[in-house]
Coordinates of C-alpha atoms in Angstrom, one line a residue:
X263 CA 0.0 0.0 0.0
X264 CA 1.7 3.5 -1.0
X265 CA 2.4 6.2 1.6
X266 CA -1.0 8.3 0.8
X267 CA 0.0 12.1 2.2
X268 CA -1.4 11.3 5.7
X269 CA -1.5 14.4 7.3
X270 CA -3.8 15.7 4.3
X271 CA -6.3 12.7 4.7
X272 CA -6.5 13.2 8.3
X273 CA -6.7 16.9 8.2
X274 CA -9.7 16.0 5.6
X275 CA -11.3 13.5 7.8
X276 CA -11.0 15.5 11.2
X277 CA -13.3 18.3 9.0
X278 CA -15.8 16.3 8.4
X279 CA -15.9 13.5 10.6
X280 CA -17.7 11.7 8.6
X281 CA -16.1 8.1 7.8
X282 CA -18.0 5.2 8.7
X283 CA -16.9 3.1 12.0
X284 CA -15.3 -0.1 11.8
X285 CA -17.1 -2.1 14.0
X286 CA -18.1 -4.7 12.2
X287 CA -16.4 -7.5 9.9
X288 CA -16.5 -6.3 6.7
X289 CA -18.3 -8.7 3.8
X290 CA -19.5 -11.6 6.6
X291 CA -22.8 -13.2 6.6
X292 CA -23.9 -11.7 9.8
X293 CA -25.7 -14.0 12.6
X294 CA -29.0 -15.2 11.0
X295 CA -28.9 -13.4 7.7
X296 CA -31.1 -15.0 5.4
X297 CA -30.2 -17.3 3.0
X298 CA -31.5 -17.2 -0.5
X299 CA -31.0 -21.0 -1.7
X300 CA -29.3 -23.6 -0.1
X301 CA -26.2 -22.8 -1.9
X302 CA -25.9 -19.4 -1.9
X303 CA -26.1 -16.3 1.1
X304 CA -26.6 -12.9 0.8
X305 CA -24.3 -10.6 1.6
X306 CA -23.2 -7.0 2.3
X307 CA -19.9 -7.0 0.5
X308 CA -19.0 -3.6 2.7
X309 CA -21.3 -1.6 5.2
X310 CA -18.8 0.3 6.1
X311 CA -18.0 2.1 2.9
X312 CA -21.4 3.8 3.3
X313 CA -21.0 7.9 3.8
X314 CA -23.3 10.4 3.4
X315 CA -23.1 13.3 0.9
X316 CA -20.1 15.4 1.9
X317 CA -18.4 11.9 2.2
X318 CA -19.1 11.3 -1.3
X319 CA -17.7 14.6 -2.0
X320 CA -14.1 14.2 0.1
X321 CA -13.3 10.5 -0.8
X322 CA -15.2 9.9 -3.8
X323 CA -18.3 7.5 -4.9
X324 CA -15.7 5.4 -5.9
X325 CA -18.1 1.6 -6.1
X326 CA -19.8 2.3 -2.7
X327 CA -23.0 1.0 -4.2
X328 CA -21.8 -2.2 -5.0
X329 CA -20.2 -2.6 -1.4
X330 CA -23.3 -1.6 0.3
X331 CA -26.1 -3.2 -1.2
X332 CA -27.0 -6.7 -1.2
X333 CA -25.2 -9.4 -3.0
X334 CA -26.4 -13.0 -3.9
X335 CA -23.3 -15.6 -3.8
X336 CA -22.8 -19.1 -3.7
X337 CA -21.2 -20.6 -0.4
X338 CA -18.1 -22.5 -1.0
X339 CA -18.3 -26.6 -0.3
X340 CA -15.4 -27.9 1.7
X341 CA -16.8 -31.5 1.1
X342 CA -17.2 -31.3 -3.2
X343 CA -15.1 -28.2 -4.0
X344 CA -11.4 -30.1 -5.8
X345 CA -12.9 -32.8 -4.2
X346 CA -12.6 -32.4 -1.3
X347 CA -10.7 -29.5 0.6
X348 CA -8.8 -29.6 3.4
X349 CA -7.6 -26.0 5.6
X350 CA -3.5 -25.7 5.4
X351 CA -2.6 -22.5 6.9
X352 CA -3.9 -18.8 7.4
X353 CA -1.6 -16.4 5.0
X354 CA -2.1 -13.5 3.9
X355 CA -0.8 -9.8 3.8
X356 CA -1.0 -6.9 6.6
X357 CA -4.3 -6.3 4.4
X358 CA -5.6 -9.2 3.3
X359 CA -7.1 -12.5 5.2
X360 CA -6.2 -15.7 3.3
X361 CA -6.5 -19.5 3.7
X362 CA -4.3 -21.9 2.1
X363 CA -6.4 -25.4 1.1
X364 CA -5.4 -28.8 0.3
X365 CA -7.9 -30.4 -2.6
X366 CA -8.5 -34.0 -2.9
X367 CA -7.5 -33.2 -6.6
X368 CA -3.6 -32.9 -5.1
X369 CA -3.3 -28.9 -5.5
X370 CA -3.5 -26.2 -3.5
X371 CA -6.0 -23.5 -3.7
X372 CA -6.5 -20.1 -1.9
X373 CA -9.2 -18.0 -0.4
X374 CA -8.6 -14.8 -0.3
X375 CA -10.7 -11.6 1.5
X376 CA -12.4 -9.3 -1.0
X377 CA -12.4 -7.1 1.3
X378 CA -9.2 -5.6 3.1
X379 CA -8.2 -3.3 5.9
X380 CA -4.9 -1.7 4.8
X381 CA -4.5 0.2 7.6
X382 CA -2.8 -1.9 10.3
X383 CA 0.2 -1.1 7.3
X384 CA 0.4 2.4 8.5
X385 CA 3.0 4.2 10.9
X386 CA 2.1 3.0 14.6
X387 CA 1.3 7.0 15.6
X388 CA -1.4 7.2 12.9
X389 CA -3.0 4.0 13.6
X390 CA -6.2 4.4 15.3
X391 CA -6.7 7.8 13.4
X392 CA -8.7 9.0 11.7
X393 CA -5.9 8.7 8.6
X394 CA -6.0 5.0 9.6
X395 CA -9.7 5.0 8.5
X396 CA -9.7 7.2 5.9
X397 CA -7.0 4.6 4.3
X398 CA -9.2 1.9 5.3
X399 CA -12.1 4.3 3.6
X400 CA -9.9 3.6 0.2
X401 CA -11.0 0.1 -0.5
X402 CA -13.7 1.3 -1.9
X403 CA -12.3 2.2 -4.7
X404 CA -11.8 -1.0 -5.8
X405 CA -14.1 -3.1 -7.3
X406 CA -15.5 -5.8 -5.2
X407 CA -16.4 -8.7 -8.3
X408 CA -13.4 -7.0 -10.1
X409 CA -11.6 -9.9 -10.4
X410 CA -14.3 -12.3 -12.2
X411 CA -13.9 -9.6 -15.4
X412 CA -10.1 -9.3 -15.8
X413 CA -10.0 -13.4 -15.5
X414 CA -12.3 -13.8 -18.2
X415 CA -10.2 -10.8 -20.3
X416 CA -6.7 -12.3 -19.6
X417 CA -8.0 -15.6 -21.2
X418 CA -8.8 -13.7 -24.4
X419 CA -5.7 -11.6 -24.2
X420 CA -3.5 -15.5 -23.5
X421 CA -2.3 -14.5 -20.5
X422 CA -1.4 -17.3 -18.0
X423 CA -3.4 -17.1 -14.8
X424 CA -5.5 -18.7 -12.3
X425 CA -9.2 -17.9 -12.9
X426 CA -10.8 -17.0 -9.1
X427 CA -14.6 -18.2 -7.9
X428 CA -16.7 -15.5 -5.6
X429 CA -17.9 -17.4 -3.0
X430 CA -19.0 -17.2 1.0
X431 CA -17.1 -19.6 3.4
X432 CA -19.6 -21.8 5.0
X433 CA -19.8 -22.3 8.4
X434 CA -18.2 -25.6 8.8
X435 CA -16.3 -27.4 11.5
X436 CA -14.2 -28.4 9.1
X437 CA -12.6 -25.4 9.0
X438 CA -11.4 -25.9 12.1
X439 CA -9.4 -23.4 14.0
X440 CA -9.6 -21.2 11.1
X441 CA -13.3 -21.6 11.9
X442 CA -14.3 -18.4 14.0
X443 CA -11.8 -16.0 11.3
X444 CA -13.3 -16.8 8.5
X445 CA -16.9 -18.3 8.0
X446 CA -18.7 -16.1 6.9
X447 CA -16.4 -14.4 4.9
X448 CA -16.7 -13.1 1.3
X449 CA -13.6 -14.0 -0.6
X450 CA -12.4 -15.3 -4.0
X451 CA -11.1 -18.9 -4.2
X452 CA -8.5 -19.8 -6.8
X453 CA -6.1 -22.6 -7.6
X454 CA -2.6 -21.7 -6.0
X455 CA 0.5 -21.7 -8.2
X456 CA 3.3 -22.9 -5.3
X457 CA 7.1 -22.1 -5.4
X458 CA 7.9 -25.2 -5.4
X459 CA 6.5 -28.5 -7.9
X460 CA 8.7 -30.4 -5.0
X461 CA 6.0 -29.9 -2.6
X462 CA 3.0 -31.7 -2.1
X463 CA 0.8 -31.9 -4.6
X464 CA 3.4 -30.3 -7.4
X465 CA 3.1 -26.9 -9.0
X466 CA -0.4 -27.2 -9.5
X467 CA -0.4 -24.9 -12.4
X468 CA -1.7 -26.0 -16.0
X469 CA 1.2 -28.7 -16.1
X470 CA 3.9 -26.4 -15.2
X471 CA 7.7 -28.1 -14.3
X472 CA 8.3 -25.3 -12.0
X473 CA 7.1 -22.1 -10.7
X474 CA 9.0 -19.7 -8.6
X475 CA 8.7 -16.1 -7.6
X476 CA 10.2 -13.1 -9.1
X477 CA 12.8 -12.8 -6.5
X478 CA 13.8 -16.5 -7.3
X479 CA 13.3 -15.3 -11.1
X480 CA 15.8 -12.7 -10.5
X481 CA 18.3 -14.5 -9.1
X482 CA 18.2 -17.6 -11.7
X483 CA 18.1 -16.0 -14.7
X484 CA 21.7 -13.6 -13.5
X485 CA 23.4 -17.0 -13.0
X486 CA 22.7 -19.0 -16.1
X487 CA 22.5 -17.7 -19.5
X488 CA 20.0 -20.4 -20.1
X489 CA 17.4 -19.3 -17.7
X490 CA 15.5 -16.6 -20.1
X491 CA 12.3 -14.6 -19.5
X492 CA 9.7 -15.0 -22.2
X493 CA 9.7 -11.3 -22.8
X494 CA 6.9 -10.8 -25.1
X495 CA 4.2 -12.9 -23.4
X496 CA 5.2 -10.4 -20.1
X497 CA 4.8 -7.7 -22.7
X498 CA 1.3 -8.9 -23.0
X499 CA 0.5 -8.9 -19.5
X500 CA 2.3 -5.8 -18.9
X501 CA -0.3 -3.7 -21.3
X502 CA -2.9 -5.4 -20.3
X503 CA -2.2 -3.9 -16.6
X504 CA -2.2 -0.7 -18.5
X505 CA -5.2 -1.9 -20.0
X506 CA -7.6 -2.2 -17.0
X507 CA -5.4 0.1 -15.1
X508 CA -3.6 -1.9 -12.5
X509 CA -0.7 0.2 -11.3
X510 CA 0.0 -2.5 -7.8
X511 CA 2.6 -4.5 -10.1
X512 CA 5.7 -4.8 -8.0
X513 CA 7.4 -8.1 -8.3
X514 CA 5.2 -9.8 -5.6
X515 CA 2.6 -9.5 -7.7
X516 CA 3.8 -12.2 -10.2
X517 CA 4.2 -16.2 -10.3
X518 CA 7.0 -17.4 -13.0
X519 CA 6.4 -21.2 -14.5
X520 CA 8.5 -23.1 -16.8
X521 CA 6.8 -26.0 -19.0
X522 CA 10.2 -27.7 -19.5
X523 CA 13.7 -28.3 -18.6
X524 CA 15.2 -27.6 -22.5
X525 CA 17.1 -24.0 -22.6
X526 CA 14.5 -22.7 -24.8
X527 CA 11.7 -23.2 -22.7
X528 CA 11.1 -20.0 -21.1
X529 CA 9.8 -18.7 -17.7
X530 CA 6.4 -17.5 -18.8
X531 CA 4.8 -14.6 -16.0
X532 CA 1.6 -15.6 -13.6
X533 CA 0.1 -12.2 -13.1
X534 CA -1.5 -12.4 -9.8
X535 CA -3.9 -10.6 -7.5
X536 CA -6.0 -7.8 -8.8
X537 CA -7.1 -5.6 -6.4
X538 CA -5.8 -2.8 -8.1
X539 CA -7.4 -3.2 -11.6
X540 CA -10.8 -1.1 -12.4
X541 CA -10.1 1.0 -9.3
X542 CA -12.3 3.8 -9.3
X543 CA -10.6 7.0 -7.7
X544 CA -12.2 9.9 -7.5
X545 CA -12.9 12.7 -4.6
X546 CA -11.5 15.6 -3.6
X547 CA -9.0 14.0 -0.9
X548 CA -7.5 11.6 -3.6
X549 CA -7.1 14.5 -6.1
X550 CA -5.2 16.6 -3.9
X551 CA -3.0 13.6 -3.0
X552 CA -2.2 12.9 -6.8
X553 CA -0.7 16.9 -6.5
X554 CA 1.4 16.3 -2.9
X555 CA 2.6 12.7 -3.7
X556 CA 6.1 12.5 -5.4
X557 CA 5.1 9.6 -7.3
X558 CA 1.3 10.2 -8.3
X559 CA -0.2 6.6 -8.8
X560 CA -3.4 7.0 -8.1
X561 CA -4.6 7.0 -11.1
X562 CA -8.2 5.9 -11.8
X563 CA -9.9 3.9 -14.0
X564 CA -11.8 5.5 -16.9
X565 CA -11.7 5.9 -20.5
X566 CA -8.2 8.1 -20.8
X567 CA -4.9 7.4 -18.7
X568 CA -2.6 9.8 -17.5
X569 CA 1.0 9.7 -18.0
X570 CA 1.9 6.0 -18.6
X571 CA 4.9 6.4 -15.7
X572 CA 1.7 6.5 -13.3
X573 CA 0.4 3.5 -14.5
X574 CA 4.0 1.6 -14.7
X575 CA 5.8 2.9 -11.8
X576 CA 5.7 -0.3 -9.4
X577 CA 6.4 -2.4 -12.2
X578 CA 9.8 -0.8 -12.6
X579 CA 12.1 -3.0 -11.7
X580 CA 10.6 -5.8 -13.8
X581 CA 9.9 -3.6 -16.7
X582 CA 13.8 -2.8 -17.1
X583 CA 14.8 -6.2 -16.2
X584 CA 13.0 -8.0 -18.5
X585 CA 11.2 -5.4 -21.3
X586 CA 14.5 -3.7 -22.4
X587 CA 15.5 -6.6 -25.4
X588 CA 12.6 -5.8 -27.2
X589 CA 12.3 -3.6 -30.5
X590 CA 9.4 -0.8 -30.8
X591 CA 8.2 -3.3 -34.0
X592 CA 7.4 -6.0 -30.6
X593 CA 5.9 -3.6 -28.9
X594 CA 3.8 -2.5 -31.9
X595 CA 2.8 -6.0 -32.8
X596 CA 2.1 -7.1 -29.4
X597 CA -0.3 -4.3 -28.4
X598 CA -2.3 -4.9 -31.9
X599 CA -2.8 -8.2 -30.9
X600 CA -4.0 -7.3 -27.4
X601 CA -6.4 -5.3 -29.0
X602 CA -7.6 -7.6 -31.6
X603 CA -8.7 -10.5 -29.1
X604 CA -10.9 -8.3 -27.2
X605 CA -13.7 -7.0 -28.8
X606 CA -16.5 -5.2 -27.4
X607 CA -18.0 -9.4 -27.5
X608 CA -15.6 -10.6 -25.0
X609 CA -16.1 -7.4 -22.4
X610 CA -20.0 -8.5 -22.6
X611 CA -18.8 -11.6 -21.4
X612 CA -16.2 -10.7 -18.9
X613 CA -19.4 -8.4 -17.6
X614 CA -21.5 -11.6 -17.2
X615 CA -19.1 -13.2 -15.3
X616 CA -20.3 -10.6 -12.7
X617 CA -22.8 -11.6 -10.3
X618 CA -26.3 -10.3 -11.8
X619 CA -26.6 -7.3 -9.1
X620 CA -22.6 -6.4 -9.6
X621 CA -23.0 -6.5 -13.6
X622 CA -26.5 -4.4 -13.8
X623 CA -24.8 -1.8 -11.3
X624 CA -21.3 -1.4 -12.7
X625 CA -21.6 -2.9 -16.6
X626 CA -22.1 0.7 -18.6
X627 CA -19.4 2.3 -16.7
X628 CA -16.9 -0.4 -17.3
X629 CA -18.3 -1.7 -20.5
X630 CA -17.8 2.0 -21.6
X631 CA -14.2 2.5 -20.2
X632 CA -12.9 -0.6 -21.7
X633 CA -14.0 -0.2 -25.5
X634 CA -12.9 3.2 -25.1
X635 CA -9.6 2.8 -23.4
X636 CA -9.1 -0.1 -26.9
X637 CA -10.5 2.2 -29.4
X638 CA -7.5 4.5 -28.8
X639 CA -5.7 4.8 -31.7
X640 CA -2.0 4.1 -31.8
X641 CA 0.8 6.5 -32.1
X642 CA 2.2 6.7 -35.3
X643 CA 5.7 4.6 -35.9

């Protein structure tokens, strides 16, 4: 999470005092909530996010109407889901709640908190603040089914991922410890690409050899000349961040698998958690901390991007590393071919990949963004 000008947000908050409390787990089936089928609950994805008028104003609508109104999802089996799944370990970042799952199927999978609290990541003076809850305040920004629509565009664009579920952990005592954390909870499940095939269960990623992270890329492919970076497929995935505007690429953010052992077999990228993507920043706080932050990142999702360096800048590192071989005539023919295998078609689709309440509040606005953001015409050569 980027340093976000905390006296200014404070200052803002202090004025109007108007941030929701936090007193409350955020996206849980509270006690008795009604269910509307067997297999599904209703939820309220964020109560908290919900502000009145001059809140609005400050930190933006950003997609609080999504996080505060009802939402129809299925709950998650533990006894058919792979299988079969079986609780590992809790993991996670200083945001986001995850649990690590064994399936019968022999690979691991992940559930993962759509909803986060990013403020225990703050400076211990400031937590407690009101800066600590107008960060916390930011989530809403991001889109809470966002997810379900750039999975269903990577697989046009050929991007290698892992394609999440939205689903409600049940309340099962087969959870067991992790029982009383998470059921409830409104998360994403996906299979889980480990950083090592060695371990149980292999790599459990579309036959991959190997997968490792980038700081494991890093260091294998400055010792051996035979340990190369498919360049042009991270190309790929690199404009399609740009694409549905997902600055939050630092080298965490990526999985790298081989398919073989043969020195032309090349470690193609895993693009990997995308809370970032479709983020929808607006607000009078968030514009004033574009202007006072040295590295202005917040950029939000529309139909035209700022500066591409705003986009990019947490990608750096990779960017250089890997992006530098390629000719402008890769680049060229790269981003045509992005643009040819999504048509307006497969953005209806990604759409419908929404849950029905997500998709009828949210599908014009994005459906609009992304056509226009790949109707831009290119620069000339």
């Amino acid at each position: 999470m980027p340093g976000v000008g905390i006296a200014l947000v404070a200052l803002a908050a202090l004025v109007a005092g108007i941030v929701a409390p936090t007193g409350t787990l955020v996206g849980q089936v509270p006690a008795g909530a009604r269910r509307a089928a067997p297999e599904s609950a209703v939820v309220v994805p964020g109560a908290v996010y919900r502000v009145g008028a001059v809140g609005r104003l400050l930190y933006g609508d950003h997609y609080r109407d999504l996080w505060t109104a009802p939402l129809t999802v299925p709950v998650l089996s533990l006894a058919e889901y792979a299988g079969g799944l079986r609780p590992l370990a809790r993991g996670g970042s200083q945001q986001t709640r995850s649990l690590r799952f064994r399936g019968a199927d022999g690979h691991e999978y992940v559930f993962r908190s759509v909803d986060k609290d990013p403020s225990p990541s703050l400076p211990a003076e400031v937590r407690g603040t009101y800066a600590s809850r107008v960060v916390r305040d930011l989530i809403s920004a991001q889109h809470p089914g966002g997810a379900l629509v750039v999975a269903r565009l990577l697989d046009a664009a050929g991007v290698l991922h892992a394609t999440p579920e939205l689903t409600v952990m049940p309340d099962d005592p087969a959870l067991g410890e992790f029982r009383g954390e998470f059921a409830g909870m409104l998360g994403l499940i996906e299979v889980r690409p480990t950083d090592d095939p060695d371990d149980e269960g292999g790599s459990g990623f579309a036959g991959a050899t190997k997968v490792v992270s980038s700081e494991k890329l890093l260091e294998r492919i400055t010792a051996s000349a035979d340990e190369r970076v498919d360049a042009r497929a991270f190309l790929a995935a690199r404009l399609f961040d740009m694409f549905v505007g997902d600055w939050d690429r630092h080298p965490d953010q990526w999985r790298w698998a081989r398919f073989g052992n043969a020195p032309d077999d090349r470690w193609q990228p895993i693009p990997r958690d995308r809370d970032w993507a479709l983020v929808k920043l607006d607000g009078v706080v968030w514009s004033l901390a574009r202007l006072v932050y040295p590295y202005p990142q917040f950029v939000s999702f529309g139909r035209e991007y700022p500066d591409p360096l705003w986009l990019t800048w947490n990608g750096r590192v990779l960017d250089r590393r890997v992006l530098a071989e390629l000719e402008r005539s890769v680049w060229d023919s790269v981003a045509t071919a992005l643009r040819e295998r999504i048509p307006d078609s497969v953005i209806d689709d990604a759409i419908r990949r929404l849950p029905p309440s997500l998709a009828a509040a949210s599908g014009d606005f994005l459906r609009r963004a992304l056509s226009s953001t790949l109707a831009i015409p290119r620069a000339a050569s």
